[in-house]
PDB file of C-alpha atoms in Angstrom:
ATOM      1  CA  UNK J 460     -13.221  -5.687  61.418  1.00  0.00           C
ATOM      2  CA  UNK J 461     -14.783  -3.990  58.410  1.00  0.00           C
ATOM      3  CA  UNK J 462     -11.351  -2.522  57.441  1.00  0.00           C
ATOM      4  CA  UNK J 463      -9.930  -5.896  57.706  1.00  0.00           C
ATOM      5  CA  UNK J 464     -12.679  -7.467  55.640  1.00  0.00           C
ATOM      6  CA  UNK J 465     -12.334  -4.726  53.102  1.00  0.00           C
ATOM      7  CA  UNK J 466      -8.580  -5.149  52.682  1.00  0.00           C
ATOM      8  CA  UNK J 467      -8.841  -9.143  52.263  1.00  0.00           C
ATOM      9  CA  UNK J 468     -11.465  -8.111  49.367  1.00  0.00           C
ATOM     10  CA  UNK J 469      -8.889  -5.648  47.807  1.00  0.00           C
ATOM     11  CA  UNK J 470      -6.322  -8.332  48.336  1.00  0.00           C
ATOM     12  CA  UNK J 471      -8.401 -10.845  46.147  1.00  0.00           C
ATOM     13  CA  UNK J 472      -9.257  -8.231  43.624  1.00  0.00           C
ATOM     14  CA  UNK J 473      -5.541  -7.344  43.313  1.00  0.00           C
ATOM     15  CA  UNK J 474      -4.716 -11.139  43.110  1.00  0.00           C
ATOM     16  CA  UNK J 475      -7.253 -11.613  40.274  1.00  0.00           C
ATOM     17  CA  UNK J 476      -6.030  -8.775  38.468  1.00  0.00           C
ATOM     18  CA  UNK J 477      -2.416 -10.297  38.484  1.00  0.00           C
ATOM     19  CA  UNK J 478      -3.479 -13.848  37.932  1.00  0.00           C
ATOM     20  CA  UNK J 479      -1.763 -15.170  34.615  1.00  0.00           C
ATOM     21  CA  UNK J 480      -2.441 -18.299  32.509  1.00  0.00           C
ATOM     22  CA  UNK J 481       0.618 -20.014  31.151  1.00  0.00           C
ATOM     23  CA  UNK J 482      -0.044 -23.242  28.691  1.00  0.00           C
ATOM     24  CA  UNK J 483       3.115 -25.347  28.190  1.00  0.00           C
ATOM     25  CA  UNK J 484       3.372 -28.401  25.675  1.00  0.00           C
ATOM     26  CA  UNK J 485       4.789 -30.960  27.595  1.00  0.00           C
ATOM     27  CA  UNK J 486       6.086 -34.719  25.664  1.00  0.00           C
ATOM     28  CA  UNK J 487       3.307 -36.706  26.025  1.00  0.00           C
ATOM     29  CA  UNK J 488       5.722 -39.521  27.740  1.00  0.00           C
ATOM     30  CA  UNK J 489       6.728 -37.310  30.449  1.00  0.00           C
ATOM     31  CA  UNK J 490       3.039 -35.903  31.216  1.00  0.00           C
ATOM     32  CA  UNK J 491       2.351 -38.769  33.800  1.00  0.00           C
ATOM     33  CA  UNK J 492       5.114 -37.637  35.964  1.00  0.00           C
ATOM     34  CA  UNK J 493       3.645 -34.256  36.367  1.00  0.00           C
ATOM     35  CA  UNK J 494       0.431 -36.054  37.310  1.00  0.00           C
ATOM     36  CA  UNK J 495       1.936 -38.805  39.718  1.00  0.00           C
ATOM     37  CA  UNK J 496       0.366 -41.878  40.752  1.00  0.00           C
ATOM     38  CA  UNK J 497      -3.421 -41.027  41.129  1.00  0.00           C
ATOM     39  CA  UNK J 498      -2.674 -37.367  40.728  1.00  0.00           C
ATOM     40  CA  UNK J 499      -0.494 -37.107  43.879  1.00  0.00           C
ATOM     41  CA  UNK J 500       2.348 -35.141  42.320  1.00  0.00           C
ATOM     42  CA  UNK J 501      -0.339 -32.606  40.819  1.00  0.00           C
ATOM     43  CA  UNK J 502      -1.717 -32.101  43.817  1.00  0.00           C
ATOM     44  CA  UNK J 503       1.704 -31.798  45.579  1.00  0.00           C
ATOM     45  CA  UNK J 504       2.818 -29.039  42.847  1.00  0.00           C
ATOM     46  CA  UNK J 505      -0.668 -27.044  43.375  1.00  0.00           C
ATOM     47  CA  UNK J 506      -0.188 -27.297  47.415  1.00  0.00           C
ATOM     48  CA  UNK J 507       3.341 -26.092  47.392  1.00  0.00           C
ATOM     49  CA  UNK J 508       3.111 -23.293  44.803  1.00  0.00           C
ATOM     50  CA  UNK J 509      -0.441 -21.961  45.266  1.00  0.00           C
ATOM     51  CA  UNK J 510      -1.012 -22.275  41.415  1.00  0.00           C
ATOM     52  CA  UNK J 511      -3.746 -24.017  39.996  1.00  0.00           C
ATOM     53  CA  UNK J 512      -2.593 -26.890  37.422  1.00  0.00           C
ATOM     54  CA  UNK J 513      -4.320 -28.993  34.932  1.00  0.00           C
ATOM     55  CA  UNK J 514      -2.949 -31.478  32.331  1.00  0.00           C
ATOM     56  CA  UNK J 515      -5.154 -31.959  29.230  1.00  0.00           C
ATOM     57  CA  UNK J 516      -6.130 -35.437  28.353  1.00  0.00           C
ATOM     58  CA  UNK J 517      -3.886 -36.954  25.314  1.00  0.00           C
ATOM     59  CA  UNK J 518      -5.903 -35.891  21.973  1.00  0.00           C
ATOM     60  CA  UNK J 519      -4.605 -38.908  20.399  1.00  0.00           C
ATOM     61  CA  UNK J 520      -2.959 -37.153  17.551  1.00  0.00           C
ATOM     62  CA  UNK J 521       0.276 -35.167  18.218  1.00  0.00           C
ATOM     63  CA  UNK J 522       2.873 -36.355  21.011  1.00  0.00           C
ATOM     64  CA  UNK J 523       2.348 -33.728  23.279  1.00  0.00           C
ATOM     65  CA  UNK J 524      -0.062 -32.999  26.245  1.00  0.00           C
ATOM     66  CA  UNK J 525      -0.664 -29.397  27.325  1.00  0.00           C
ATOM     67  CA  UNK J 526      -0.314 -28.396  30.922  1.00  0.00           C
ATOM     68  CA  UNK J 527      -2.421 -25.419  32.240  1.00  0.00           C
ATOM     69  CA  UNK J 528      -0.841 -23.251  35.058  1.00  0.00           C
ATOM     70  CA  UNK J 529      -2.945 -20.414  36.528  1.00  0.00           C
ATOM     71  CA  UNK J 530      -1.879 -18.247  39.376  1.00  0.00           C
ATOM     72  CA  UNK J 531       0.370 -15.028  40.017  1.00  0.00           C
ATOM     73  CA  UNK J 532       3.520 -14.635  38.081  1.00  0.00           C
ATOM     74  CA  UNK J 533       5.475 -15.650  40.893  1.00  0.00           C
ATOM     75  CA  UNK J 534       3.398 -18.920  41.476  1.00  0.00           C
ATOM     76  CA  UNK J 535       3.807 -19.754  37.894  1.00  0.00           C
ATOM     77  CA  UNK J 536       7.743 -19.541  38.434  1.00  0.00           C
ATOM     78  CA  UNK J 537       7.267 -21.777  41.456  1.00  0.00           C
ATOM     79  CA  UNK J 538       5.292 -24.288  39.680  1.00  0.00           C
ATOM     80  CA  UNK J 539       7.971 -24.238  36.895  1.00  0.00           C
ATOM     81  CA  UNK J 540      10.738 -25.071  39.133  1.00  0.00           C
ATOM     82  CA  UNK J 541       8.792 -27.655  41.213  1.00  0.00           C
ATOM     83  CA  UNK J 542       8.097 -29.355  37.838  1.00  0.00           C
ATOM     84  CA  UNK J 543      11.996 -29.076  37.102  1.00  0.00           C
ATOM     85  CA  UNK J 544      12.868 -30.735  40.435  1.00  0.00           C
ATOM     86  CA  UNK J 545      10.271 -33.459  40.681  1.00  0.00           C
ATOM     87  CA  UNK J 546      10.280 -34.581  37.202  1.00  0.00           C
ATOM     88  CA  UNK J 547      13.568 -33.677  35.746  1.00  0.00           C
ATOM     89  CA  UNK J 548      11.826 -31.933  32.914  1.00  0.00           C
ATOM     90  CA  UNK J 549      12.984 -28.344  32.378  1.00  0.00           C
ATOM     91  CA  UNK J 550       9.906 -26.694  32.370  1.00  0.00           C
ATOM     92  CA  UNK J 551      11.548 -23.445  31.000  1.00  0.00           C
ATOM     93  CA  UNK J 552      12.336 -25.283  27.821  1.00  0.00           C
ATOM     94  CA  UNK J 553       8.775 -26.296  27.299  1.00  0.00           C
ATOM     95  CA  UNK J 554       6.858 -24.444  24.381  1.00  0.00           C
ATOM     96  CA  UNK J 555       4.434 -21.972  25.693  1.00  0.00           C
ATOM     97  CA  UNK J 556       1.273 -21.990  23.535  1.00  0.00           C
ATOM     98  CA  UNK J 557      -2.039 -19.935  23.609  1.00  0.00           C
ATOM     99  CA  UNK J 558      -4.463 -21.099  26.147  1.00  0.00           C
ATOM    100  CA  UNK J 559      -7.060 -23.273  24.781  1.00  0.00           C
ATOM    101  CA  UNK J 560      -9.830 -24.074  27.427  1.00  0.00           C
ATOM    102  CA  UNK J 561     -11.292 -26.620  24.961  1.00  0.00           C
ATOM    103  CA  UNK J 562      -8.172 -29.084  25.179  1.00  0.00           C
ATOM    104  CA  UNK J 563      -8.953 -29.329  28.800  1.00  0.00           C
ATOM    105  CA  UNK J 564     -12.384 -30.493  28.533  1.00  0.00           C
ATOM    106  CA  UNK J 565     -12.901 -34.354  29.424  1.00  0.00           C
ATOM    107  CA  UNK J 566     -12.092 -36.638  26.182  1.00  0.00           C
ATOM    108  CA  UNK J 567     -15.907 -37.473  26.544  1.00  0.00           C
ATOM    109  CA  UNK J 568     -16.648 -33.695  26.044  1.00  0.00           C
ATOM    110  CA  UNK J 569     -14.025 -33.343  23.256  1.00  0.00           C
ATOM    111  CA  UNK J 570     -15.534 -36.216  21.533  1.00  0.00           C
ATOM    112  CA  UNK J 571     -18.964 -34.744  21.621  1.00  0.00           C
ATOM    113  CA  UNK J 572     -17.911 -31.675  20.377  1.00  0.00           C
ATOM    114  CA  UNK J 573     -16.025 -33.341  17.435  1.00  0.00           C
ATOM    115  CA  UNK J 574     -19.079 -35.189  16.496  1.00  0.00           C
ATOM    116  CA  UNK J 575     -21.254 -31.983  16.767  1.00  0.00           C
ATOM    117  CA  UNK J 576     -18.858 -30.328  14.228  1.00  0.00           C
ATOM    118  CA  UNK J 577     -19.175 -33.429  12.180  1.00  0.00           C
ATOM    119  CA  UNK J 578     -22.885 -33.474  12.489  1.00  0.00           C
ATOM    120  CA  UNK J 579     -23.158 -29.990  11.503  1.00  0.00           C
ATOM    121  CA  UNK J 580     -21.215 -30.308   8.266  1.00  0.00           C
ATOM    122  CA  UNK J 581     -23.707 -30.491   5.191  1.00  0.00           C
ATOM    123  CA  UNK J 582     -26.521 -28.094   4.084  1.00  0.00           C
ATOM    124  CA  UNK J 583     -28.981 -26.766   6.274  1.00  0.00           C
ATOM    125  CA  UNK J 584     -32.637 -28.056   5.588  1.00  0.00           C
ATOM    126  CA  UNK J 585     -36.069 -26.920   6.966  1.00  0.00           C
ATOM    127  CA  UNK J 586     -38.943 -29.525   7.143  1.00  0.00           C
ATOM    128  CA  UNK J 587     -42.147 -28.855   8.784  1.00  0.00           C
ATOM    129  CA  UNK J 588     -44.156 -31.802  10.558  1.00  0.00           C
ATOM    130  CA  UNK J 589     -47.628 -31.733  12.186  1.00  0.00           C
ATOM    131  CA  UNK J 590     -48.605 -33.322  15.424  1.00  0.00           C
ATOM    132  CA  UNK J 591     -51.977 -33.125  17.066  1.00  0.00           C
ATOM    133  CA  UNK J 592     -52.622 -30.353  19.167  1.00  0.00           C
ATOM    134  CA  UNK J 593     -54.000 -32.219  22.358  1.00  0.00           C
ATOM    135  CA  UNK J 594     -50.405 -33.752  22.470  1.00  0.00           C
ATOM    136  CA  UNK J 595     -48.115 -30.941  21.599  1.00  0.00           C
ATOM    137  CA  UNK J 596     -47.179 -30.812  25.289  1.00  0.00           C
ATOM    138  CA  UNK J 597     -45.531 -34.121  24.864  1.00  0.00           C
ATOM    139  CA  UNK J 598     -43.370 -32.891  22.611  1.00  0.00           C
ATOM    140  CA  UNK J 599     -42.414 -29.520  24.750  1.00  0.00           C
ATOM    141  CA  UNK J 600     -42.061 -31.380  28.178  1.00  0.00           C
ATOM    142  CA  UNK J 601     -42.318 -29.649  31.369  1.00  0.00           C
ATOM    143  CA  UNK J 602     -40.660 -26.264  31.642  1.00  0.00           C
ATOM    144  CA  UNK J 603     -39.495 -27.352  27.957  1.00  0.00           C
ATOM    145  CA  UNK J 604     -37.194 -30.000  29.089  1.00  0.00           C
ATOM    146  CA  UNK J 605     -38.428 -32.439  26.253  1.00  0.00           C
ATOM    147  CA  UNK J 606     -37.761 -30.053  23.735  1.00  0.00           C
ATOM    148  CA  UNK J 607     -34.243 -29.212  24.807  1.00  0.00           C
ATOM    149  CA  UNK J 608     -33.757 -32.880  24.802  1.00  0.00           C
ATOM    150  CA  UNK J 609     -34.844 -33.354  21.181  1.00  0.00           C
ATOM    151  CA  UNK J 610     -32.391 -30.565  20.343  1.00  0.00           C
ATOM    152  CA  UNK J 611     -29.482 -31.828  21.977  1.00  0.00           C
ATOM    153  CA  UNK J 612     -30.123 -35.321  21.042  1.00  0.00           C
ATOM    154  CA  UNK J 613     -30.791 -34.531  17.338  1.00  0.00           C
ATOM    155  CA  UNK J 614     -28.223 -31.447  16.847  1.00  0.00           C
ATOM    156  CA  UNK J 615     -31.382 -30.167  14.860  1.00  0.00           C
ATOM    157  CA  UNK J 616     -33.042 -26.805  16.066  1.00  0.00           C
ATOM    158  CA  UNK J 617     -36.860 -27.740  16.890  1.00  0.00           C
ATOM    159  CA  UNK J 618     -39.569 -24.845  16.967  1.00  0.00           C
ATOM    160  CA  UNK J 619     -43.303 -25.609  18.149  1.00  0.00           C
ATOM    161  CA  UNK J 620     -45.421 -23.326  16.098  1.00  0.00           C
ATOM    162  CA  UNK J 621     -47.698 -21.081  18.276  1.00  0.00           C
ATOM    163  CA  UNK J 622     -50.706 -21.486  16.114  1.00  0.00           C
ATOM    164  CA  UNK J 623     -52.662 -24.594  14.818  1.00  0.00           C
ATOM    165  CA  UNK J 624     -52.844 -24.910  10.806  1.00  0.00           C
ATOM    166  CA  UNK J 625     -56.056 -22.759   9.916  1.00  0.00           C
ATOM    167  CA  UNK J 626     -58.848 -25.248   9.698  1.00  0.00           C
ATOM    168  CA  UNK J 627     -57.373 -28.157  11.643  1.00  0.00           C
ATOM    169  CA  UNK J 628     -56.285 -29.306  15.128  1.00  0.00           C
ATOM    170  CA  UNK J 629     -52.801 -29.865  13.692  1.00  0.00           C
ATOM    171  CA  UNK J 630     -49.639 -27.864  15.178  1.00  0.00           C
ATOM    172  CA  UNK J 631     -46.756 -27.508  13.135  1.00  0.00           C
ATOM    173  CA  UNK J 632     -43.270 -28.271  14.455  1.00  0.00           C
ATOM    174  CA  UNK J 633     -40.260 -26.941  12.120  1.00  0.00           C
ATOM    175  CA  UNK J 634     -37.114 -28.961  12.261  1.00  0.00           C
ATOM    176  CA  UNK J 635     -34.033 -27.257  10.989  1.00  0.00           C
ATOM    177  CA  UNK J 636     -30.548 -28.771  10.783  1.00  0.00           C
ATOM    178  CA  UNK J 637     -28.382 -31.156   8.119  1.00  0.00           C
ATOM    179  CA  UNK J 638     -30.442 -33.694   6.410  1.00  0.00           C
ATOM    180  CA  UNK J 639     -29.426 -36.326   9.021  1.00  0.00           C
ATOM    181  CA  UNK J 640     -30.123 -33.763  12.255  1.00  0.00           C
ATOM    182  CA  UNK J 641     -33.566 -33.216  11.001  1.00  0.00           C
ATOM    183  CA  UNK J 642     -33.996 -37.245  10.350  1.00  0.00           C
ATOM    184  CA  UNK J 643     -32.868 -37.977  13.823  1.00  0.00           C
ATOM    185  CA  UNK J 644     -35.345 -35.027  15.609  1.00  0.00           C
ATOM    186  CA  UNK J 645     -38.069 -36.424  13.280  1.00  0.00           C
ATOM    187  CA  UNK J 646     -37.558 -40.218  14.612  1.00  0.00           C
ATOM    188  CA  UNK J 647     -37.196 -39.007  18.125  1.00  0.00           C
ATOM    189  CA  UNK J 648     -40.866 -37.076  17.695  1.00  0.00           C
ATOM    190  CA  UNK J 649     -42.488 -39.918  16.295  1.00  0.00           C
ATOM    191  CA  UNK J 650     -41.314 -42.352  19.119  1.00  0.00           C
ATOM    192  CA  UNK J 651     -42.412 -39.624  21.565  1.00  0.00           C
ATOM    193  CA  UNK J 652     -45.998 -39.609  19.791  1.00  0.00           C
ATOM    194  CA  UNK J 653     -46.599 -43.199  19.478  1.00  0.00           C
ATOM    195  CA  UNK J 654     -46.269 -43.622  23.084  1.00  0.00           C
ATOM    196  CA  UNK J 655     -49.635 -42.246  23.382  1.00  0.00           C
ATOM    197  CA  UNK J 656     -50.716 -43.574  20.059  1.00  0.00           C
ATOM    198  CA  UNK J 657     -50.514 -40.526  18.125  1.00  0.00           C
ATOM    199  CA  UNK J 658     -49.281 -39.741  14.644  1.00  0.00           C
ATOM    200  CA  UNK J 659     -46.744 -37.438  13.087  1.00  0.00           C
ATOM    201  CA  UNK J 660     -47.825 -36.194   9.449  1.00  0.00           C
ATOM    202  CA  UNK J 661     -45.671 -35.259   7.183  1.00  0.00           C
ATOM    203  CA  UNK J 662     -45.253 -31.537   5.886  1.00  0.00           C
ATOM    204  CA  UNK J 663     -45.059 -30.662   2.508  1.00  0.00           C
ATOM    205  CA  UNK J 664     -41.197 -30.995   2.247  1.00  0.00           C
ATOM    206  CA  UNK J 665     -41.302 -34.703   2.435  1.00  0.00           C
ATOM    207  CA  UNK J 666     -40.839 -37.663   0.467  1.00  0.00           C
ATOM    208  CA  UNK J 667     -39.204 -40.827   1.561  1.00  0.00           C
ATOM    209  CA  UNK J 668     -40.892 -42.288   4.613  1.00  0.00           C
ATOM    210  CA  UNK J 669     -43.860 -44.159   4.223  1.00  0.00           C
ATOM    211  CA  UNK J 670     -46.613 -43.286   6.919  1.00  0.00           C
ATOM    212  CA  UNK J 671     -45.312 -41.844   9.904  1.00  0.00           C
ATOM    213  CA  UNK J 672     -46.832 -44.405  12.137  1.00  0.00           C
ATOM    214  CA  UNK J 673     -45.033 -47.299  10.287  1.00  0.00           C
ATOM    215  CA  UNK J 674     -41.790 -45.220  11.026  1.00  0.00           C
ATOM    216  CA  UNK J 675     -42.548 -45.126  14.720  1.00  0.00           C
ATOM    217  CA  UNK J 676     -43.580 -48.652  14.892  1.00  0.00           C
ATOM    218  CA  UNK J 677     -40.212 -49.751  13.429  1.00  0.00           C
ATOM    219  CA  UNK J 678     -37.958 -47.336  15.063  1.00  0.00           C
ATOM    220  CA  UNK J 679     -39.344 -47.071  18.435  1.00  0.00           C
ATOM    221  CA  UNK J 680     -40.415 -50.576  19.211  1.00  0.00           C
ATOM    222  CA  UNK J 681     -44.325 -49.458  19.458  1.00  0.00           C
ATOM    223  CA  UNK J 682     -46.941 -50.829  17.563  1.00  0.00           C
ATOM    224  CA  UNK J 683     -49.301 -48.257  16.476  1.00  0.00           C
ATOM    225  CA  UNK J 684     -52.866 -48.899  17.641  1.00  0.00           C
TER     226      UNK J 684
END
């Protein structure tokens, strides 16, 4: 029993070691043949060959779709033969390209990534705003959840300082990112504080908005008390 188990583990390790990933460029118009109706051909190709197969979503730009094949060298060959038989595309003639995991994300994830790249363009700025110490927990959230959300939604880095400004009950929050990211993070923060009637006061580096309360009222639909 134990020896069999050990052999199986060793076998799995060998398989992992010999696993290869091949990415082929397939003409966009032919990719549907590899996928089949509701993915039936794709499933059949995987079952018959034992390899893992993925077809990347079309990027909307060039006229190719990437097909990623993962498995042992013989499984990869087997898939290529099956593709040729099932679809009439000679898989051996398809160009091989370097593996690009990002291409195989869902289009939504790709879009978000592109957006982030666009959002991160531009010079980085730092801005400090202050919130009442008793409400700082609102900006952090349980287990840091709200803070994470603020960062994700705005793209800015949001750092809550450990100490109040000396002689006050105001806690500084430092926002870092492009002007639009910082603006977005501040807006979210203002809305969060407005929900309990608290105000975000501006740090030194700020000109441009009226009172933070008015900003919260306008953007969050909250009327400040």
